[in-house]
Amino acid sequence: MRHRDAPAPRHRVNPAADVPEGWVRCPVPPVPEGMRASSWRRTVTAAGPGTGLDAVPGTWLSPGDAAALPPGALLLCTDKKAVGTAVNHRTGRQYTAEDARVKILLVQEDGTLRTLWDKHYARSRSALGRQVVTKLVALLAQHPAPGGDPVLLAEAQRPNTLVAQCRYAACARPVAIGDGHLISSGARFEVEHWPDCSRPSPAELPAPRQNCDNCGRRGRTYEAVDSSGIPGRVCRWCYQEPPVQLSFA
């Protein structure tokens, strides 16, 4: 179990990263304070026709990561904020309504990001709408995609807010709140142990005992030794008994 006074690192480095010559280290913008975890980042290598993800081929990146990218690459960033509730007209259920702040960023020679376009939408679904795709078509004409998938250099933790099952089939153990890492592919989230699956999560460790080692009743304030010499903790009633009458086995 990881001790709380020795927290897991907030980033884990990819030791196998093979960076092509001429590429630069680039910080993936983190999610601004107050924005939702559904915010996302994505490289864009082409655009159109149509709308949605199919219209903007690229590679997902997680906010806060460090990646190697070729200068001239475009990064599409969408930050979402809760703006109230709405009703799904098909199911009748309420859901959280979100707005969207969409930015298109250009990777520069020194690894910094230059904002080429910045637009606010009242509804988050517009983040991959016709206007955004049309703008990407125009910007890709000015800044042709250099090609190649990003190389992840350091991955930032995105802590889970609910207990969930680890996404790896070889593990499949529960992940305690805050001890995992959210993996996003747009609207779908999975959870894995952070920084790895090598140690058990506190979610699966037994809760501390609260009952007497001798009689099983609630209370274990007092230290005692039973008739076999086994140390334990007992309630105030059993504490008054001689050791020969106690058995913790």
PDB file of C-alpha atoms in Angstrom:
ATOM      1  CA  MET A   1       0.000   0.000   0.000  1.00  0.00           C
ATOM      2  CA  ARG A   2       1.283   3.465  -0.829  1.00  0.00           C
ATOM      3  CA  HIS A   3       1.685   5.597   2.306  1.00  0.00           C
ATOM      4  CA  ARG A   4      -0.129   8.921   2.306  1.00  0.00           C
ATOM      5  CA  ASP A   5       3.073  10.743   3.317  1.00  0.00           C
ATOM      6  CA  ALA A   6       4.735   9.419   0.145  1.00  0.00           C
ATOM      7  CA  PRO A   7       2.261  10.237  -2.640  1.00  0.00           C
ATOM      8  CA  ALA A   8       2.623   8.831  -6.127  1.00  0.00           C
ATOM      9  CA  PRO A   9       4.324  11.125  -8.631  1.00  0.00           C
ATOM     10  CA  ARG A  10       2.028  13.411 -10.591  1.00  0.00           C
ATOM     11  CA  HIS A  11       3.813  12.472 -13.813  1.00  0.00           C
ATOM     12  CA  ARG A  12       5.246   9.201 -15.065  1.00  0.00           C
ATOM     13  CA  VAL A  13       8.019   9.319 -17.642  1.00  0.00           C
ATOM     14  CA  ASN A  14       7.996   7.142 -20.739  1.00  0.00           C
ATOM     15  CA  PRO A  15      11.519   5.627 -20.825  1.00  0.00           C
ATOM     16  CA  ALA A  16      10.916   4.062 -24.233  1.00  0.00           C
ATOM     17  CA  ALA A  17      10.176   7.355 -25.986  1.00  0.00           C
ATOM     18  CA  ASP A  18      11.860   7.463 -29.401  1.00  0.00           C
ATOM     19  CA  VAL A  19      11.753  11.058 -30.623  1.00  0.00           C
ATOM     20  CA  PRO A  20      12.294  11.693 -34.348  1.00  0.00           C
ATOM     21  CA  GLU A  21      14.990  14.190 -35.240  1.00  0.00           C
ATOM     22  CA  GLY A  22      13.750  17.763 -35.415  1.00  0.00           C
ATOM     23  CA  TRP A  23      10.726  17.223 -33.188  1.00  0.00           C
ATOM     24  CA  VAL A  24      10.274  19.362 -30.073  1.00  0.00           C
ATOM     25  CA  ARG A  25       9.120  18.776 -26.507  1.00  0.00           C
ATOM     26  CA  CYS A  26       5.699  20.360 -26.162  1.00  0.00           C
ATOM     27  CA  PRO A  27       3.526  20.789 -23.043  1.00  0.00           C
ATOM     28  CA  VAL A  28      -0.079  19.739 -23.601  1.00  0.00           C
ATOM     29  CA  PRO A  29      -2.204  22.506 -22.021  1.00  0.00           C
ATOM     30  CA  PRO A  30      -3.713  21.426 -18.672  1.00  0.00           C
ATOM     31  CA  VAL A  31      -7.411  21.830 -17.924  1.00  0.00           C
ATOM     32  CA  PRO A  32      -7.975  25.316 -16.453  1.00  0.00           C
ATOM     33  CA  GLU A  33      -9.364  25.501 -12.928  1.00  0.00           C
ATOM     34  CA  GLY A  34     -13.143  25.267 -12.897  1.00  0.00           C
ATOM     35  CA  MET A  35     -13.343  23.363 -16.178  1.00  0.00           C
ATOM     36  CA  ARG A  36     -14.624  19.784 -16.395  1.00  0.00           C
ATOM     37  CA  ALA A  37     -12.668  16.548 -16.732  1.00  0.00           C
ATOM     38  CA  SER A  38     -14.424  15.984 -20.066  1.00  0.00           C
ATOM     39  CA  SER A  39     -12.162  18.671 -21.574  1.00  0.00           C
ATOM     40  CA  TRP A  40      -9.885  17.199 -24.241  1.00  0.00           C
ATOM     41  CA  ARG A  41      -6.903  17.743 -26.569  1.00  0.00           C
ATOM     42  CA  ARG A  42      -6.233  16.211 -29.975  1.00  0.00           C
ATOM     43  CA  THR A  43      -3.754  16.608 -32.796  1.00  0.00           C
ATOM     44  CA  VAL A  44      -5.328  17.207 -36.197  1.00  0.00           C
ATOM     45  CA  THR A  45      -3.793  15.844 -39.403  1.00  0.00           C
ATOM     46  CA  ALA A  46      -6.712  16.491 -41.781  1.00  0.00           C
ATOM     47  CA  ALA A  47     -10.189  18.024 -41.765  1.00  0.00           C
ATOM     48  CA  GLY A  48     -13.528  17.510 -43.520  1.00  0.00           C
ATOM     49  CA  PRO A  49     -15.876  16.737 -44.962  1.00  0.00           C
ATOM     50  CA  GLY A  50     -18.666  16.507 -42.412  1.00  0.00           C
ATOM     51  CA  THR A  51     -18.582  17.043 -38.658  1.00  0.00           C
ATOM     52  CA  GLY A  52     -17.593  15.125 -35.546  1.00  0.00           C
ATOM     53  CA  LEU A  53     -14.497  13.041 -34.883  1.00  0.00           C
ATOM     54  CA  ASP A  54     -14.565  11.398 -38.309  1.00  0.00           C
ATOM     55  CA  ALA A  55     -13.990  14.823 -39.854  1.00  0.00           C
ATOM     56  CA  VAL A  56     -10.836  15.563 -37.827  1.00  0.00           C
ATOM     57  CA  PRO A  57      -8.425  12.588 -37.903  1.00  0.00           C
ATOM     58  CA  GLY A  58      -5.692  12.823 -35.292  1.00  0.00           C
ATOM     59  CA  THR A  59      -4.368  11.488 -31.989  1.00  0.00           C
ATOM     60  CA  TRP A  60      -5.738  12.030 -28.481  1.00  0.00           C
ATOM     61  CA  LEU A  61      -3.487  13.682 -25.901  1.00  0.00           C
ATOM     62  CA  SER A  62      -4.268  14.118 -22.214  1.00  0.00           C
ATOM     63  CA  PRO A  63      -4.150  17.577 -20.605  1.00  0.00           C
ATOM     64  CA  GLY A  64      -0.934  18.138 -18.674  1.00  0.00           C
ATOM     65  CA  ASP A  65       1.104  15.586 -20.630  1.00  0.00           C
ATOM     66  CA  ALA A  66       4.455  16.365 -22.215  1.00  0.00           C
ATOM     67  CA  ALA A  67       4.757  15.117 -25.786  1.00  0.00           C
ATOM     68  CA  ALA A  68       7.193  15.355 -28.665  1.00  0.00           C
ATOM     69  CA  LEU A  69       5.571  16.857 -31.762  1.00  0.00           C
ATOM     70  CA  PRO A  70       6.838  18.099 -35.105  1.00  0.00           C
ATOM     71  CA  PRO A  71       6.902  21.898 -35.494  1.00  0.00           C
ATOM     72  CA  GLY A  72       3.922  22.989 -37.540  1.00  0.00           C
ATOM     73  CA  ALA A  73       1.512  20.462 -36.026  1.00  0.00           C
ATOM     74  CA  LEU A  74      -1.961  21.654 -35.053  1.00  0.00           C
ATOM     75  CA  LEU A  75      -3.473  20.924 -31.656  1.00  0.00           C
ATOM     76  CA  LEU A  76      -7.232  21.187 -31.103  1.00  0.00           C
ATOM     77  CA  CYS A  77      -8.124  21.974 -27.468  1.00  0.00           C
ATOM     78  CA  THR A  78     -11.620  22.022 -25.997  1.00  0.00           C
ATOM     79  CA  ASP A  79     -12.322  23.078 -22.406  1.00  0.00           C
ATOM     80  CA  LYS A  80     -15.809  22.493 -21.032  1.00  0.00           C
ATOM     81  CA  LYS A  81     -17.659  24.113 -18.147  1.00  0.00           C
ATOM     82  CA  ALA A  82     -20.945  23.135 -16.516  1.00  0.00           C
ATOM     83  CA  VAL A  83     -23.633  25.705 -17.304  1.00  0.00           C
ATOM     84  CA  GLY A  84     -26.711  24.055 -15.781  1.00  0.00           C
ATOM     85  CA  THR A  85     -28.885  21.044 -16.497  1.00  0.00           C
ATOM     86  CA  ALA A  86     -30.846  19.933 -19.531  1.00  0.00           C
ATOM     87  CA  VAL A  87     -33.250  17.094 -20.310  1.00  0.00           C
ATOM     88  CA  ASN A  88     -32.644  14.289 -22.775  1.00  0.00           C
ATOM     89  CA  HIS A  89     -35.847  14.368 -24.815  1.00  0.00           C
ATOM     90  CA  ARG A  90     -35.508  10.695 -25.744  1.00  0.00           C
ATOM     91  CA  THR A  91     -35.024   9.307 -22.219  1.00  0.00           C
ATOM     92  CA  GLY A  92     -36.479  12.136 -20.133  1.00  0.00           C
ATOM     93  CA  ARG A  93     -33.398  12.131 -17.899  1.00  0.00           C
ATOM     94  CA  GLN A  94     -31.505  15.210 -16.788  1.00  0.00           C
ATOM     95  CA  TYR A  95     -27.839  15.687 -17.616  1.00  0.00           C
ATOM     96  CA  THR A  96     -25.201  18.365 -17.047  1.00  0.00           C
ATOM     97  CA  ALA A  97     -25.176  20.946 -19.831  1.00  0.00           C
ATOM     98  CA  GLU A  98     -21.738  22.190 -20.888  1.00  0.00           C
ATOM     99  CA  ASP A  99     -20.354  25.054 -22.909  1.00  0.00           C
ATOM    100  CA  ALA A 100     -17.060  24.794 -24.806  1.00  0.00           C
ATOM    101  CA  ARG A 101     -14.004  26.979 -25.317  1.00  0.00           C
ATOM    102  CA  VAL A 102     -12.269  25.795 -28.494  1.00  0.00           C
ATOM    103  CA  LYS A 103      -8.694  26.716 -29.365  1.00  0.00           C
ATOM    104  CA  ILE A 104      -6.549  25.713 -32.321  1.00  0.00           C
ATOM    105  CA  LEU A 105      -2.853  25.883 -31.429  1.00  0.00           C
ATOM    106  CA  LEU A 106       0.272  25.718 -33.593  1.00  0.00           C
ATOM    107  CA  VAL A 107       3.424  23.936 -32.387  1.00  0.00           C
ATOM    108  CA  GLN A 108       6.386  26.257 -32.946  1.00  0.00           C
ATOM    109  CA  GLU A 109      10.092  25.555 -33.473  1.00  0.00           C
ATOM    110  CA  ASP A 110      10.911  26.175 -29.793  1.00  0.00           C
ATOM    111  CA  GLY A 111       8.133  23.899 -28.489  1.00  0.00           C
ATOM    112  CA  THR A 112       5.786  26.708 -27.470  1.00  0.00           C
ATOM    113  CA  LEU A 113       2.185  26.877 -28.649  1.00  0.00           C
ATOM    114  CA  ARG A 114       0.750  29.786 -30.600  1.00  0.00           C
ATOM    115  CA  THR A 115      -3.012  30.351 -30.616  1.00  0.00           C
ATOM    116  CA  LEU A 116      -4.355  30.548 -34.159  1.00  0.00           C
ATOM    117  CA  TRP A 117      -8.058  30.558 -33.290  1.00  0.00           C
ATOM    118  CA  ASP A 118     -10.130  30.930 -30.112  1.00  0.00           C
ATOM    119  CA  LYS A 119     -13.914  30.538 -30.019  1.00  0.00           C
ATOM    120  CA  HIS A 120     -16.551  30.101 -27.303  1.00  0.00           C
ATOM    121  CA  TYR A 121     -19.672  28.003 -27.881  1.00  0.00           C
ATOM    122  CA  ALA A 122     -22.755  27.893 -25.708  1.00  0.00           C
ATOM    123  CA  ARG A 123     -23.094  24.126 -26.329  1.00  0.00           C
ATOM    124  CA  SER A 124     -20.196  21.701 -26.102  1.00  0.00           C
ATOM    125  CA  ARG A 125     -21.361  19.627 -29.062  1.00  0.00           C
ATOM    126  CA  SER A 126     -20.425  22.554 -31.310  1.00  0.00           C
ATOM    127  CA  ALA A 127     -16.750  21.857 -30.523  1.00  0.00           C
ATOM    128  CA  LEU A 128     -16.671  19.454 -33.470  1.00  0.00           C
ATOM    129  CA  GLY A 129     -19.282  21.254 -35.529  1.00  0.00           C
ATOM    130  CA  ARG A 130     -19.180  22.636 -39.048  1.00  0.00           C
ATOM    131  CA  GLN A 131     -17.610  25.994 -38.135  1.00  0.00           C
ATOM    132  CA  VAL A 132     -14.681  24.337 -36.336  1.00  0.00           C
ATOM    133  CA  VAL A 133     -14.085  21.846 -39.160  1.00  0.00           C
ATOM    134  CA  THR A 134     -14.230  24.624 -41.763  1.00  0.00           C
ATOM    135  CA  LYS A 135     -11.676  26.638 -39.786  1.00  0.00           C
ATOM    136  CA  LEU A 136      -9.385  23.616 -39.536  1.00  0.00           C
ATOM    137  CA  VAL A 137      -9.559  23.118 -43.306  1.00  0.00           C
ATOM    138  CA  ALA A 138      -8.405  26.720 -43.805  1.00  0.00           C
ATOM    139  CA  LEU A 139      -5.624  26.501 -41.213  1.00  0.00           C
ATOM    140  CA  LEU A 140      -4.322  23.185 -42.563  1.00  0.00           C
ATOM    141  CA  ALA A 141      -4.032  24.830 -45.971  1.00  0.00           C
ATOM    142  CA  GLN A 142      -1.741  27.428 -44.367  1.00  0.00           C
ATOM    143  CA  HIS A 143       0.032  24.953 -42.054  1.00  0.00           C
ATOM    144  CA  PRO A 144       0.069  21.502 -43.706  1.00  0.00           C
ATOM    145  CA  ALA A 145       0.253  18.654 -41.200  1.00  0.00           C
ATOM    146  CA  PRO A 146       3.863  17.429 -40.959  1.00  0.00           C
ATOM    147  CA  GLY A 147       2.669  13.891 -40.217  1.00  0.00           C
ATOM    148  CA  GLY A 148       3.584  11.380 -37.539  1.00  0.00           C
ATOM    149  CA  ASP A 149       1.872  10.482 -34.280  1.00  0.00           C
ATOM    150  CA  PRO A 150       2.864  12.324 -31.078  1.00  0.00           C
ATOM    151  CA  VAL A 151       5.474  10.661 -28.868  1.00  0.00           C
ATOM    152  CA  LEU A 152       4.445  10.665 -25.211  1.00  0.00           C
ATOM    153  CA  LEU A 153       7.341  11.814 -23.013  1.00  0.00           C
ATOM    154  CA  ALA A 154       5.670  12.246 -19.621  1.00  0.00           C
ATOM    155  CA  GLU A 155       2.102  11.404 -18.690  1.00  0.00           C
ATOM    156  CA  ALA A 156       0.194  13.516 -16.164  1.00  0.00           C
ATOM    157  CA  GLN A 157      -2.144  11.849 -13.687  1.00  0.00           C
ATOM    158  CA  ARG A 158      -5.846  12.531 -14.084  1.00  0.00           C
ATOM    159  CA  PRO A 159      -7.208  11.212 -10.748  1.00  0.00           C
ATOM    160  CA  ASN A 160     -10.429   9.201 -10.739  1.00  0.00           C
ATOM    161  CA  THR A 161     -13.343  10.599  -8.708  1.00  0.00           C
ATOM    162  CA  LEU A 162     -15.168   7.261  -8.307  1.00  0.00           C
ATOM    163  CA  VAL A 163     -14.068   3.749  -7.359  1.00  0.00           C
ATOM    164  CA  ALA A 164     -13.674   1.837 -10.620  1.00  0.00           C
ATOM    165  CA  GLN A 165     -12.269  -1.396 -11.993  1.00  0.00           C
ATOM    166  CA  CYS A 166      -8.797  -1.253 -13.548  1.00  0.00           C
ATOM    167  CA  ARG A 167      -9.021  -1.344 -17.344  1.00  0.00           C
ATOM    168  CA  TYR A 168      -6.287  -3.976 -17.681  1.00  0.00           C
ATOM    169  CA  ALA A 169      -7.731  -7.496 -17.867  1.00  0.00           C
ATOM    170  CA  ALA A 170      -4.635  -8.947 -16.189  1.00  0.00           C
ATOM    171  CA  CYS A 171      -5.344  -6.744 -13.153  1.00  0.00           C
ATOM    172  CA  ALA A 172      -9.079  -5.924 -13.072  1.00  0.00           C
ATOM    173  CA  ARG A 173      -8.797  -4.908  -9.388  1.00  0.00           C
ATOM    174  CA  PRO A 174     -10.702  -1.949  -7.923  1.00  0.00           C
ATOM    175  CA  VAL A 175      -9.026   1.458  -7.972  1.00  0.00           C
ATOM    176  CA  ALA A 176      -9.659   3.732  -4.974  1.00  0.00           C
ATOM    177  CA  ILE A 177     -10.763   7.338  -5.463  1.00  0.00           C
ATOM    178  CA  GLY A 178      -7.795   9.524  -6.367  1.00  0.00           C
ATOM    179  CA  ASP A 179      -5.386   6.585  -6.693  1.00  0.00           C
ATOM    180  CA  GLY A 180      -6.100   5.931 -10.353  1.00  0.00           C
ATOM    181  CA  HIS A 181      -5.647   7.561 -13.732  1.00  0.00           C
ATOM    182  CA  LEU A 182      -8.430   8.436 -16.163  1.00  0.00           C
ATOM    183  CA  ILE A 183      -7.869   7.405 -19.763  1.00  0.00           C
ATOM    184  CA  SER A 184     -10.082   9.329 -22.168  1.00  0.00           C
ATOM    185  CA  SER A 185     -11.104   8.770 -25.755  1.00  0.00           C
ATOM    186  CA  GLY A 186     -13.462  11.711 -25.957  1.00  0.00           C
ATOM    187  CA  ALA A 187     -16.656  11.026 -24.019  1.00  0.00           C
ATOM    188  CA  ARG A 188     -15.610   7.531 -22.827  1.00  0.00           C
ATOM    189  CA  PHE A 189     -13.435   7.084 -19.737  1.00  0.00           C
ATOM    190  CA  GLU A 190     -11.528   4.113 -18.337  1.00  0.00           C
ATOM    191  CA  VAL A 191      -9.445   3.886 -15.152  1.00  0.00           C
ATOM    192  CA  GLU A 192      -6.075   2.285 -14.471  1.00  0.00           C
ATOM    193  CA  HIS A 193      -3.904   2.111 -11.350  1.00  0.00           C
ATOM    194  CA  TRP A 194      -1.407   4.952 -10.883  1.00  0.00           C
ATOM    195  CA  PRO A 195       1.483   4.833 -11.421  1.00  0.00           C
ATOM    196  CA  ASP A 196       1.104   1.096 -12.137  1.00  0.00           C
ATOM    197  CA  CYS A 197      -0.729  -2.066 -11.078  1.00  0.00           C
ATOM    198  CA  SER A 198       2.117  -3.504  -9.010  1.00  0.00           C
ATOM    199  CA  ARG A 199       0.699  -2.693  -5.564  1.00  0.00           C
ATOM    200  CA  PRO A 200      -2.773  -3.309  -4.128  1.00  0.00           C
ATOM    201  CA  SER A 201      -5.129  -0.381  -3.983  1.00  0.00           C
ATOM    202  CA  PRO A 202      -6.469   0.741  -0.579  1.00  0.00           C
ATOM    203  CA  ALA A 203      -9.921   0.001  -2.018  1.00  0.00           C
ATOM    204  CA  GLU A 204      -9.230  -3.745  -1.739  1.00  0.00           C
ATOM    205  CA  LEU A 205      -7.471  -3.808   1.648  1.00  0.00           C
ATOM    206  CA  PRO A 206      -9.539  -4.934   4.665  1.00  0.00           C
ATOM    207  CA  ALA A 207     -10.882  -2.233   6.954  1.00  0.00           C
ATOM    208  CA  PRO A 208      -9.174  -1.927  10.365  1.00  0.00           C
ATOM    209  CA  ARG A 209     -10.706  -4.165  13.024  1.00  0.00           C
ATOM    210  CA  GLN A 210     -13.099  -2.475  15.447  1.00  0.00           C
ATOM    211  CA  ASN A 211     -14.114  -5.440  17.601  1.00  0.00           C
ATOM    212  CA  CYS A 212     -12.547  -7.166  20.609  1.00  0.00           C
ATOM    213  CA  ASP A 213     -10.055  -9.921  19.720  1.00  0.00           C
ATOM    214  CA  ASN A 214     -11.492 -12.129  22.466  1.00  0.00           C
ATOM    215  CA  CYS A 215     -15.284 -11.808  22.505  1.00  0.00           C
ATOM    216  CA  GLY A 216     -15.962 -10.064  19.193  1.00  0.00           C
ATOM    217  CA  ARG A 217     -17.971  -7.269  20.765  1.00  0.00           C
ATOM    218  CA  ARG A 218     -17.391  -3.684  19.670  1.00  0.00           C
ATOM    219  CA  GLY A 219     -14.437  -2.033  21.368  1.00  0.00           C
ATOM    220  CA  ARG A 220     -10.707  -2.781  21.435  1.00  0.00           C
ATOM    221  CA  THR A 221      -9.271   0.009  23.576  1.00  0.00           C
ATOM    222  CA  TYR A 222      -7.006  -2.129  25.782  1.00  0.00           C
ATOM    223  CA  GLU A 223      -3.892  -4.157  25.034  1.00  0.00           C
ATOM    224  CA  ALA A 224      -3.786  -7.702  26.415  1.00  0.00           C
ATOM    225  CA  VAL A 225      -2.065 -11.090  26.037  1.00  0.00           C
ATOM    226  CA  ASP A 226      -4.119 -14.291  25.791  1.00  0.00           C
ATOM    227  CA  SER A 227      -3.496 -17.708  27.340  1.00  0.00           C
ATOM    228  CA  SER A 228      -1.163 -18.677  24.466  1.00  0.00           C
ATOM    229  CA  GLY A 229       0.937 -15.519  24.761  1.00  0.00           C
ATOM    230  CA  ILE A 230      -0.600 -13.910  21.657  1.00  0.00           C
ATOM    231  CA  PRO A 231      -0.844 -10.094  21.963  1.00  0.00           C
ATOM    232  CA  GLY A 232      -4.078  -8.376  20.970  1.00  0.00           C
ATOM    233  CA  ARG A 233      -6.597  -5.683  21.803  1.00  0.00           C
ATOM    234  CA  VAL A 234      -9.734  -6.203  23.858  1.00  0.00           C
ATOM    235  CA  CYS A 235     -12.838  -4.419  25.121  1.00  0.00           C
ATOM    236  CA  ARG A 236     -13.155  -3.107  28.675  1.00  0.00           C
ATOM    237  CA  TRP A 237     -15.083  -6.196  29.811  1.00  0.00           C
ATOM    238  CA  CYS A 238     -12.466  -8.695  28.610  1.00  0.00           C
ATOM    239  CA  TYR A 239      -9.674  -6.503  29.961  1.00  0.00           C
ATOM    240  CA  GLN A 240     -10.905  -7.395  33.443  1.00  0.00           C
ATOM    241  CA  GLU A 241     -10.462 -11.131  32.764  1.00  0.00           C
ATOM    242  CA  PRO A 242      -7.223 -12.963  33.644  1.00  0.00           C
ATOM    243  CA  PRO A 243      -5.047 -13.905  30.634  1.00  0.00           C
ATOM    244  CA  VAL A 244      -5.835 -17.596  31.122  1.00  0.00           C
ATOM    245  CA  GLN A 245      -9.454 -16.823  30.169  1.00  0.00           C
ATOM    246  CA  LEU A 246      -8.523 -15.025  26.931  1.00  0.00           C
ATOM    247  CA  SER A 247      -8.101 -16.587  23.487  1.00  0.00           C
ATOM    248  CA  PHE A 248      -7.325 -14.551  20.355  1.00  0.00           C
ATOM    249  CA  ALA A 249      -6.737 -17.495  17.997  1.00  0.00           C
TER     250      ALA A 249
END
